[in-house]
Amino acid sequence: MRYKPGHKEETRQKMISAVSQGFRSHGYAGIGVDGLAKAAGVTSGAFYSHFGSKDSAFVAALEFGLDEVIDAVPAFQKKGGKRWIVDFADYYLGKAHRDDLACGCAMTSLSPEVVRTNPQTHEIYESKMDRIADLLAVGLKGGSKANRRARAWAFLGILLGGLTIARASKSDKIADEVATAIRKAAIAAAGDTLEA
């Protein structure tokens, strides 16, 4: 059977997306190769053929998830104008995003998992997060580049921590209260924005 050009890469991207959702939903320790393969719709043998190991699949999932953020930041800046930071915070802390672990942001779901990985994974993570901070800083107004990056890191840290607390809360009432408070703090930390 002949496959169209690009079929192998298309299949790999679908697998990475499914594996990324699996890691985001269950954590590294919470899902095995069989579960990841099943989520991707392939056999365990095909999983190993594509990734080689669970660790390599995690790295691919991490890169995929952080690249989603790298693509999303400029889109928020372009679409939202001067309100882009508000739109980003509203999306990030919104109930739909809070409730959807599988498709939620890899920054929140996978950062704690990176802590337990090897130096190479830390390096990949740091490089992607540095890029995200740069993209956020470009959309902020006033101060030096270092000041804008500091505000970008503060914005990210507040959002990631706040989303974690909101997701861990049992009641919607507390999760909403956390989200409201964190939204306000994150927007304040970011400060003035530029219009794209």
XYZ file of N, CA, C and O in Angstrom:
784
model
N 0.837 -1.183 0.000
C 0.000 0.000 0.000
C 0.884 1.249 0.000
O 1.801 1.365 0.790
N 0.595 2.170 -0.911
C 1.368 3.408 -0.998
C 0.691 4.503 -0.194
O -0.523 4.670 -0.245
N 1.495 5.233 0.539
C 0.989 6.358 1.319
C 1.356 7.651 0.611
O 2.374 7.737 -0.085
N 0.537 8.658 0.800
C 0.829 9.955 0.184
C 2.087 10.553 0.812
O 2.435 10.219 1.949
N 2.765 11.433 0.081
C 3.954 12.072 0.632
C 3.608 12.797 1.934
O 2.558 13.412 2.070
N 4.485 12.663 2.904
C 4.256 13.324 4.182
C 3.436 12.510 5.164
O 3.215 12.938 6.296
N 2.989 11.306 4.752
C 2.154 10.479 5.630
C 2.870 10.133 6.936
O 2.284 10.208 8.014
N 4.154 9.761 6.824
C 4.904 9.369 8.012
C 5.003 10.536 8.996
O 4.800 10.357 10.200
N 5.303 11.730 8.488
C 5.414 12.899 9.373
C 4.054 13.273 9.954
O 3.953 13.647 11.127
N 3.012 13.159 9.158
C 1.656 13.444 9.640
C 1.276 12.477 10.767
O 0.720 12.882 11.790
N 1.609 11.216 10.580
C 1.340 10.201 11.598
C 2.122 10.511 12.867
O 1.592 10.438 13.979
N 3.388 10.892 12.695
C 4.222 11.225 13.857
C 3.638 12.417 14.615
O 3.590 12.406 15.841
N 3.183 13.450 13.914
C 2.611 14.621 14.574
C 1.341 14.266 15.344
O 1.123 14.757 16.449
N 0.521 13.394 14.767
C -0.687 12.933 15.472
C -0.306 12.167 16.726
O -0.937 12.304 17.770
N 0.732 11.352 16.612
C 1.195 10.588 17.772
C 1.738 11.516 18.846
O 1.433 11.347 20.039
N 2.514 12.499 18.460
C 3.073 13.438 19.440
C 1.956 14.191 20.138
O 1.982 14.381 21.354
N 0.962 14.625 19.384
C -0.177 15.328 19.978
C -0.891 14.441 21.004
O -1.198 14.872 22.124
N -1.140 13.181 20.644
C -1.822 12.254 21.557
C -0.972 11.957 22.788
O -1.479 11.935 23.917
N 0.332 11.760 22.588
C 1.239 11.483 23.695
C 1.319 12.706 24.617
O 1.307 12.576 25.848
N 1.361 13.885 24.029
C 1.395 15.119 24.822
C 0.143 15.223 25.687
O 0.216 15.555 26.869
N -1.000 14.920 25.115
C -2.248 14.945 25.887
C -2.215 13.904 27.000
O -2.701 14.157 28.106
N -1.647 12.750 26.721
C -1.536 11.707 27.743
C -0.682 12.139 28.915
O -1.067 11.963 30.081
N 0.488 12.722 28.628
C 1.359 13.206 29.701
C 0.708 14.361 30.469
O 0.829 14.448 31.682
N 0.030 15.258 29.767
C -0.624 16.390 30.438
C -1.738 15.908 31.362
O -1.937 16.454 32.437
N -2.474 14.896 30.927
C -3.589 14.387 31.727
C -3.142 13.587 32.933
O -3.724 13.707 34.009
N -2.119 12.749 32.743
C -1.780 11.767 33.766
C -0.430 11.979 34.432
O -0.126 11.305 35.420
N 0.404 12.866 33.891
C 1.756 13.006 34.403
C 2.649 11.902 33.875
O 2.169 10.894 33.340
N 3.941 12.072 34.020
C 4.898 11.094 33.495
C 4.702 9.734 34.160
O 4.639 8.703 33.493
N 4.615 9.715 35.478
C 4.503 8.455 36.206
C 3.101 7.851 36.105
O 2.923 6.657 36.348
N 2.113 8.644 35.747
C 0.730 8.192 35.747
C 0.277 7.478 34.487
O -0.863 7.019 34.426
N 1.139 7.398 33.499
C 0.772 6.705 32.259
C 1.991 5.959 31.716
O 3.109 6.478 31.731
N 1.759 4.732 31.284
C 2.840 3.927 30.737
C 2.846 3.933 29.221
O 1.994 4.564 28.576
N 3.786 3.227 28.680
C 3.927 3.152 27.219
C 2.658 2.583 26.578
O 2.195 3.090 25.556
N 2.084 1.557 27.197
C 0.866 0.978 26.620
C -0.266 2.002 26.570
O -0.984 2.088 25.571
N -0.421 2.782 27.626
C -1.455 3.818 27.656
C -1.192 4.918 26.646
O -2.116 5.411 25.986
N 0.063 5.301 26.510
C 0.429 6.330 25.528
C 0.188 5.820 24.106
O -0.333 6.545 23.259
N 0.577 4.575 23.857
C 0.374 3.982 22.531
C -1.119 3.906 22.214
O -1.540 4.244 21.098
N -1.893 3.478 23.182
C -3.341 3.377 22.976
C -3.933 4.747 22.670
O -4.762 4.898 21.759
N -3.520 5.766 23.439
C -4.009 7.130 23.196
C -3.654 7.611 21.793
O -4.416 8.348 21.161
N -2.486 7.185 21.315
C -2.030 7.578 19.980
C -2.630 6.702 18.886
O -2.446 6.976 17.701
N -3.311 5.634 19.280
C -3.931 4.752 18.292
C -2.940 3.859 17.565
O -3.143 3.508 16.409
N -1.846 3.510 18.254
C -0.826 2.647 17.652
C -0.479 1.524 18.621
O -0.849 1.554 19.790
N 0.241 0.553 18.144
C 0.718 -0.522 19.003
C 1.926 -0.036 19.806
O 2.557 0.974 19.445
N 2.246 -0.756 20.866
C 3.447 -0.408 21.646
C 4.697 -0.509 20.782
O 5.622 0.299 20.919
N 4.706 -1.470 19.860
C 5.837 -1.602 18.943
C 5.998 -0.382 18.056
O 7.109 0.107 17.840
N 4.878 0.120 17.537
C 4.926 1.331 16.708
C 5.364 2.531 17.538
O 6.106 3.408 17.062
N 4.922 2.571 18.789
C 5.340 3.657 19.696
C 6.867 3.663 19.818
O 7.503 4.697 19.655
N 7.445 2.485 20.120
C 8.902 2.399 20.261
C 9.609 2.688 18.948
O 10.692 3.282 18.937
N 8.991 2.313 17.850
C 9.573 2.584 16.540
C 9.673 4.087 16.284
O 10.659 4.565 15.722
N 8.653 4.819 16.710
C 8.636 6.265 16.489
C 9.472 7.026 17.511
O 10.145 7.998 17.164
N 9.399 6.614 18.790
C 10.028 7.408 19.848
C 11.275 6.779 20.465
O 12.116 7.495 20.999
N 11.370 5.475 20.442
C 12.520 4.807 21.033
C 12.362 4.515 22.512
O 12.773 3.476 22.984
N 11.776 5.447 23.254
C 11.599 5.261 24.692
C 10.515 6.211 25.202
O 10.137 7.169 24.524
N 10.059 5.945 26.410
C 9.083 6.823 27.049
C 9.709 8.201 27.289
O 9.054 9.234 27.114
N 10.979 8.227 27.690
C 11.665 9.506 27.923
C 11.715 10.354 26.649
O 11.484 11.570 26.697
N 12.028 9.725 25.524
C 12.069 10.461 24.254
C 10.691 10.965 23.863
O 10.538 12.064 23.321
N 9.664 10.162 24.160
C 8.290 10.595 23.885
C 7.938 11.796 24.751
O 7.276 12.727 24.284
N 8.399 11.790 26.001
C 8.130 12.933 26.880
C 8.772 14.200 26.331
O 8.149 15.267 26.308
N 10.000 14.095 25.874
C 10.692 15.269 25.303
C 9.934 15.789 24.084
O 9.730 17.001 23.937
N 9.495 14.885 23.222
C 8.721 15.299 22.038
C 7.420 15.972 22.456
O 7.023 16.992 21.884
N 6.757 15.418 23.475
C 5.502 15.992 23.977
C 5.735 17.361 24.594
O 4.939 18.292 24.410
N 6.830 17.500 25.323
C 7.177 18.779 25.954
C 7.432 19.843 24.890
O 6.878 20.950 24.961
N 8.243 19.502 23.902
C 8.535 20.456 22.826
C 7.267 20.843 22.080
O 7.034 22.023 21.788
N 6.444 19.863 21.782
C 5.174 20.104 21.096
C 4.310 21.075 21.905
O 3.775 22.043 21.377
N 4.166 20.821 23.194
C 3.321 21.653 24.041
C 3.846 23.068 24.201
O 3.080 24.040 24.155
N 5.155 23.215 24.376
C 5.717 24.556 24.527
C 5.711 25.310 23.197
O 5.541 26.539 23.178
N 5.843 24.593 22.095
C 5.727 25.234 20.779
C 4.314 25.780 20.553
O 4.140 26.792 19.869
N 3.310 25.104 21.120
C 1.945 25.636 21.036
C 1.869 27.016 21.678
O 1.227 27.924 21.135
N 2.537 27.192 22.807
C 2.547 28.495 23.490
C 3.326 29.510 22.658
O 2.896 30.660 22.507
N 4.451 29.086 22.112
C 5.264 29.972 21.267
C 4.445 30.486 20.083
O 4.565 31.647 19.691
N 3.594 29.638 19.529
C 2.718 30.063 18.429
C 1.561 30.927 18.918
O 1.100 31.821 18.200
N 1.072 30.645 20.126
C -0.123 31.333 20.639
C 0.149 32.778 21.065
O -0.710 33.644 20.864
N 1.311 33.047 21.640
C 1.574 34.397 22.164
C 1.457 35.466 21.070
O 0.703 36.428 21.231
N 2.150 35.335 19.934
C 1.989 36.347 18.887
C 0.553 36.439 18.362
O 0.092 37.520 17.991
N -0.152 35.308 18.351
C -1.551 35.330 17.897
C -2.410 36.148 18.860
O -3.250 36.940 18.424
N -2.215 35.983 20.157
C -2.935 36.792 21.145
C -2.577 38.269 20.980
O -3.446 39.141 21.050
N -1.292 38.556 20.759
C -0.846 39.945 20.616
C -1.471 40.595 19.389
O -1.914 41.740 19.444
N -1.514 39.864 18.295
C -2.070 40.400 17.053
C -3.579 40.604 17.150
O -4.097 41.649 16.765
N -4.260 39.610 17.676
C -5.717 39.665 17.739
C -6.225 40.626 18.812
O -7.214 41.319 18.615
N -5.541 40.671 19.952
C -6.050 41.434 21.099
C -5.657 42.890 21.168
O -6.193 43.628 21.993
N -4.706 43.303 20.332
C -4.260 44.697 20.420
C -3.717 44.984 21.812
O -3.034 44.160 22.401
N -4.031 46.150 22.354
C -3.521 46.531 23.675
C -4.094 45.662 24.794
O -3.551 45.635 25.886
N -5.175 44.940 24.508
C -5.794 44.077 25.524
C -5.268 42.646 25.486
O -5.798 41.772 26.164
N -4.221 42.390 24.737
C -3.786 41.014 24.539
C -3.436 40.321 25.844
O -3.724 39.147 26.023
N -2.830 41.036 26.775
C -2.422 40.404 28.037
C -3.648 40.006 28.854
O -3.669 38.966 29.515
N -4.699 40.819 28.787
C -5.963 40.513 29.471
C -6.604 39.291 28.821
O -7.061 38.366 29.518
N -6.627 39.274 27.502
C -7.197 38.131 26.780
C -6.444 36.847 27.095
O -7.049 35.787 27.293
N -5.117 36.931 27.149
C -4.296 35.766 27.460
C -4.605 35.253 28.862
O -4.818 34.059 29.066
N -4.646 36.160 29.840
C -4.939 35.771 31.229
C -6.346 35.203 31.349
O -6.563 34.212 32.067
N -7.306 35.824 30.663
C -8.691 35.325 30.700
C -8.775 33.903 30.152
O -9.446 33.043 30.727
N -8.106 33.662 29.033
C -8.093 32.319 28.458
C -7.408 31.339 29.417
O -7.916 30.263 29.711
N -6.239 31.730 29.894
C -5.415 30.824 30.686
C -6.105 30.379 31.964
O -5.994 29.232 32.378
N -6.824 31.298 32.591
C -7.477 30.990 33.864
C -8.952 30.665 33.714
O -9.641 30.404 34.703
N -9.443 30.684 32.478
C -10.852 30.391 32.222
C -11.201 28.953 32.575
O -10.356 28.060 32.561
N -12.442 28.739 32.904
C -12.916 27.417 33.345
C -12.638 26.328 32.313
O -12.209 25.223 32.672
N -12.854 26.617 31.049
C -12.624 25.602 30.014
C -11.170 25.133 30.026
O -10.885 23.934 29.959
N -10.228 26.063 30.146
C -8.814 25.714 30.179
C -8.448 25.022 31.489
O -7.661 24.082 31.507
N -9.032 25.490 32.574
C -8.771 24.869 33.882
C -9.205 23.408 33.889
O -8.544 22.551 34.458
N -10.335 23.124 33.270
C -10.920 21.790 33.334
C -10.336 20.805 32.323
O -10.532 19.601 32.459
N -9.631 21.286 31.327
C -9.148 20.419 30.244
C -7.658 20.136 30.403
O -6.822 20.794 29.784
N -7.338 19.142 31.224
C -5.926 18.810 31.432
C -5.254 18.352 30.147
O -4.132 18.741 29.849
N -5.929 17.519 29.381
C -5.329 16.934 28.181
C -4.925 17.982 27.158
O -3.867 17.883 26.541
N -5.776 18.978 26.966
C -5.486 20.011 25.970
C -5.038 21.324 26.611
O -4.852 22.317 25.919
N -4.900 21.317 27.920
C -4.451 22.516 28.619
C -2.977 22.778 28.367
O -2.267 21.976 27.757
N -2.511 23.875 28.860
C -1.154 24.338 28.583
C -0.075 23.422 29.165
O -0.121 23.048 30.339
N 0.898 23.104 28.345
C 2.013 22.255 28.763
C 2.889 22.945 29.803
O 3.543 22.268 30.592
N 2.901 24.279 29.813
C 3.725 24.963 30.808
C 3.307 24.554 32.215
O 4.149 24.255 33.059
N 2.004 24.552 32.473
C 1.516 24.207 33.807
C 1.597 22.712 34.060
O 2.056 22.277 35.114
N 1.158 21.915 33.105
C 1.083 20.464 33.310
C 2.444 19.781 33.324
O 2.647 18.832 34.085
N 3.361 20.212 32.493
C 4.604 19.469 32.321
C 5.809 20.058 33.049
O 6.799 19.345 33.248
N 5.738 21.320 33.473
C 6.878 21.909 34.201
C 7.276 21.084 35.425
O 8.471 20.819 35.628
N 6.321 20.653 36.272
C 6.725 19.843 37.430
C 7.371 18.517 37.036
O 8.210 17.989 37.768
N 6.995 17.994 35.876
C 7.574 16.735 35.405
C 9.026 16.935 34.964
O 9.861 16.046 35.135
N 9.332 18.096 34.410
C 10.685 18.383 33.930
C 11.682 18.363 35.084
O 12.833 17.941 34.920
N 11.229 18.778 36.257
C 12.101 18.826 37.432
C 12.801 17.487 37.667
O 13.956 17.454 38.097
N 12.134 16.389 37.350
C 12.667 15.058 37.624
C 13.382 14.433 36.415
O 13.656 13.231 36.412
N 13.646 15.210 35.397
C 14.263 14.658 34.183
C 15.761 14.924 34.144
O 16.341 15.467 35.087
N 16.348 14.610 33.015
C 17.798 14.755 32.836
C 18.186 16.171 32.404
O 17.330 16.968 32.017
N 19.474 16.486 32.469
C 19.930 17.836 32.103
C 19.568 18.252 30.670
O 19.297 19.425 30.420
N 19.546 17.311 29.732
C 19.216 17.649 28.353
C 17.763 18.125 28.243
O 17.468 19.076 27.504
N 16.873 17.478 28.967
C 15.470 17.898 28.953
C 15.318 19.254 29.616
O 14.565 20.104 29.134
N 16.050 19.484 30.699
C 16.045 20.798 31.352
C 16.485 21.885 30.371
O 15.919 22.981 30.340
N 17.506 21.562 29.591
C 18.026 22.529 28.621
C 16.978 22.859 27.546
O 16.794 24.020 27.180
N 16.295 21.836 27.038
C 15.237 22.047 26.040
C 14.131 22.908 26.645
O 13.665 23.874 26.040
N 13.724 22.550 27.854
C 12.672 23.294 28.550
C 13.067 24.761 28.730
O 12.303 25.676 28.414
N 14.275 24.976 29.234
C 14.741 26.341 29.483
C 14.779 27.172 28.199
O 14.368 28.335 28.184
N 15.239 26.567 27.124
C 15.320 27.274 25.848
C 13.935 27.692 25.358
O 13.730 28.828 24.906
N 12.968 26.780 25.445
C 11.595 27.092 25.002
C 10.954 28.145 25.906
O 10.294 29.069 25.428
N 11.137 28.006 27.216
C 10.549 28.974 28.151
C 11.191 30.354 27.975
O 10.509 31.380 28.073
N 12.486 30.381 27.702
C 13.174 31.639 27.440
C 12.573 32.320 26.214
O 12.358 33.542 26.204
N 12.277 31.533 25.193
C 11.637 32.059 23.973
C 10.255 32.617 24.298
O 9.874 33.682 23.807
N 9.489 31.919 25.124
C 8.160 32.389 25.514
C 8.266 33.699 26.275
O 7.510 34.648 26.013
N 9.214 33.790 27.204
C 9.407 35.041 27.958
C 9.765 36.183 27.015
O 9.263 37.309 27.171
N 10.632 35.913 26.037
C 10.992 36.946 25.052
C 9.769 37.412 24.266
O 9.576 38.609 24.047
N 8.948 36.464 23.823
C 7.754 36.827 23.054
C 6.786 37.665 23.886
O 6.205 38.629 23.376
N 6.605 37.301 25.133
C 5.749 38.103 26.010
C 6.331 39.498 26.202
O 5.616 40.498 26.114
N 7.640 39.559 26.454
C 8.304 40.841 26.716
C 8.196 41.794 25.539
O 8.057 43.005 25.724
N 8.233 41.262 24.327
C 8.119 42.093 23.120
C 6.791 42.849 23.100
O 6.713 43.962 22.583
N 5.759 42.277 23.686
C 4.447 42.910 23.697
C 4.192 43.818 24.885
O 3.085 44.346 25.029
N 5.210 43.973 25.739
C 5.050 44.843 26.908
C 5.672 46.200 26.648
O 6.637 46.328 25.902
N 5.124 47.202 27.285
C 5.521 48.590 27.042
C 6.265 49.136 28.256
O 5.910 48.863 29.398
N 7.272 49.940 27.963
C 7.979 50.665 29.021
C 9.104 49.875 29.655
O 9.066 48.655 29.736
N 10.124 50.599 30.105
C 11.248 49.974 30.775
C 12.237 49.370 29.804
O 12.025 49.309 28.600
N 13.318 48.889 30.381
C 14.374 48.254 29.594
C 13.934 46.850 29.177
O 12.925 46.315 29.658
N 14.730 46.245 28.303
C 14.449 44.868 27.885
C 14.467 43.948 29.100
O 13.603 43.071 29.246
N 15.437 44.148 29.995
C 15.520 43.321 31.206
C 14.280 43.498 32.075
O 13.760 42.531 32.635
N 13.791 44.725 32.179
C 12.590 44.990 32.961
C 11.370 44.309 32.342
O 10.558 43.706 33.050
N 11.251 44.395 31.029
C 10.112 43.752 30.353
C 10.169 42.234 30.494
O 9.155 41.580 30.699
N 11.392 41.660 30.412
C 11.530 40.212 30.618
C 11.178 39.827 32.049
O 10.530 38.800 32.285
N 11.580 40.632 32.999
C 11.243 40.352 34.400
C 9.727 40.357 34.588
O 9.169 39.496 35.274
N 9.058 41.312 33.957
C 7.597 41.364 34.041
C 6.963 40.168 33.343
O 5.951 39.628 33.804
N 7.560 39.739 32.229
C 7.050 38.561 31.517
C 7.177 37.313 32.396
O 6.246 36.508 32.495
N 8.339 37.148 33.049
C 8.527 35.995 33.938
C 7.539 36.045 35.108
O 6.982 35.001 35.497
N 7.334 37.232 35.654
C 6.377 37.361 36.761
C 4.977 36.981 36.293
O 4.253 36.248 36.989
N 4.584 37.457 35.124
C 3.284 37.135 34.548
C 3.133 35.615 34.399
O 2.128 35.023 34.821
N 4.147 34.975 33.813
C 4.107 33.522 33.630
C 4.031 32.789 34.960
O 3.225 31.871 35.135
N 4.880 33.166 35.888
C 4.918 32.486 37.178
C 3.601 32.585 37.927
O 3.130 31.598 38.514
N 3.000 33.758 37.899
C 1.716 33.955 38.571
C 0.642 33.108 37.904
O -0.140 32.426 38.579
N 0.588 33.124 36.570
C -0.417 32.328 35.855
C -0.251 30.831 36.097
O -1.234 30.122 36.376
N 0.976 30.322 35.988
C 1.204 28.895 36.147
C 0.866 28.433 37.559
O 0.196 27.416 37.746
N 1.316 29.189 38.544
C 1.003 28.840 39.921
C -0.486 28.934 40.200
O -1.071 28.058 40.845
N -1.114 29.980 39.692
C -2.547 30.170 39.910
C -3.379 29.088 39.264
O -4.343 28.588 39.862
N -3.006 28.699 38.048
C -3.749 27.641 37.368
C -3.601 26.317 38.118
O -4.564 25.562 38.258
N -2.422 26.069 38.649
C -2.198 24.850 39.423
C -3.098 24.818 40.660
O -3.737 23.802 40.949
N -3.163 25.921 41.377
C -4.014 25.990 42.574
C -5.484 25.845 42.197
O -6.235 25.099 42.837
N -5.911 26.538 41.158
C -7.315 26.462 40.732
C -7.678 25.036 40.327
O -8.749 24.536 40.674
N -6.785 24.371 39.594
C -7.056 23.001 39.163
C -7.100 22.027 40.349
O -7.827 21.042 40.328
N -6.306 22.302 41.359
C -6.250 21.407 42.518
C -7.405 21.626 43.490
O -7.647 20.789 44.354
N -8.111 22.727 43.344
C -9.225 23.031 44.250
C -10.409 22.120 43.955
O -10.716 21.826 42.799
N -11.082 21.695 45.010
C -12.218 20.785 44.856
C -13.447 21.509 44.327
O -14.157 20.995 43.461
N -13.719 22.700 44.851
C -14.964 23.394 44.479
C -14.727 24.442 43.399
O -13.671 25.080 43.347
N -15.726 24.611 42.543
C -15.672 25.667 41.527
C -15.607 27.038 42.184
O -14.985 27.954 41.637
N -16.231 27.175 43.358
C -16.245 28.472 44.048
C -14.816 28.920 44.379
O -14.429 30.056 44.094
N -14.039 28.036 44.964
C -12.658 28.378 45.319
C -11.815 28.534 44.050
O -11.009 29.463 43.930
N -12.001 27.643 43.074
C -11.242 27.746 41.823
C -11.513 29.081 41.141
O -10.585 29.730 40.641
N -12.769 29.512 41.134
C -13.116 30.808 40.540
C -12.496 31.958 41.323
O -12.019 32.936 40.743
N -12.518 31.846 42.642
C -11.922 32.888 43.489
C -10.421 33.003 43.235
O -9.877 34.102 43.095
N -9.762 31.868 43.150
C -8.325 31.842 42.852
C -8.076 32.455 41.477
O -7.202 33.316 41.316
N -8.842 32.021 40.483
C -8.648 32.508 39.117
C -8.832 34.019 39.034
O -8.053 34.710 38.368
N -9.823 34.543 39.719
C -10.072 35.985 39.703
C -8.905 36.752 40.315
O -8.428 37.750 39.770
N -8.440 36.270 41.471
C -7.322 36.944 42.150
C -6.036 36.852 41.337
O -5.300 37.834 41.190
N -5.764 35.675 40.781
C -4.539 35.458 40.002
C -4.567 36.269 38.713
O -3.547 36.833 38.301
N -5.722 36.329 38.078
C -5.868 37.116 36.848
C -5.450 38.558 37.104
O -4.661 39.141 36.363
N -5.980 39.124 38.168
C -5.687 40.526 38.514
C -4.195 40.714 38.797
O -3.572 41.665 38.312
N -3.606 39.799 39.569
C -2.188 39.906 39.913
C -1.292 39.743 38.681
O -0.297 40.456 38.531
N -1.644 38.808 37.801
C -0.830 38.566 36.604
C -0.851 39.768 35.672
O 0.191 40.184 35.157
N -2.034 40.342 35.467
C -2.160 41.514 34.588
C -1.379 42.693 35.170
O -0.683 43.407 34.446
N -1.469 42.868 36.488
C -0.723 43.941 37.156
C 0.780 43.728 37.013
O 1.542 44.679 36.774
N 1.234 42.488 37.142
C 2.662 42.184 37.019
C 3.175 42.469 35.625
O 4.295 42.943 35.444
N 2.354 42.195 34.615
C 2.774 42.427 33.226
C 2.881 43.909 32.929
O 3.785 44.339 32.207
N 1.977 44.702 33.469
C 2.006 46.152 33.230
C 1.464 46.516 31.866
O 0.706 45.767 31.251
N 1.866 47.683 31.390
C 1.364 48.213 30.117
C 1.801 47.365 28.940
O 2.904 46.805 28.925
N 0.923 47.307 27.931
C 1.214 46.511 26.746
C 1.259 47.376 25.500
O 0.711 48.488 25.463
N 1.892 46.839 24.477
C 1.942 47.485 23.166
C 0.840 46.913 22.291
O 0.416 45.767 22.478
N 0.433 47.668 21.307
C -0.514 47.152 20.320
C 0.265 46.577 19.168
O 1.168 47.229 18.625
N -0.034 45.338 18.810
C 0.712 44.662 17.738
C 0.384 45.270 16.390
O -0.656 45.794 16.143
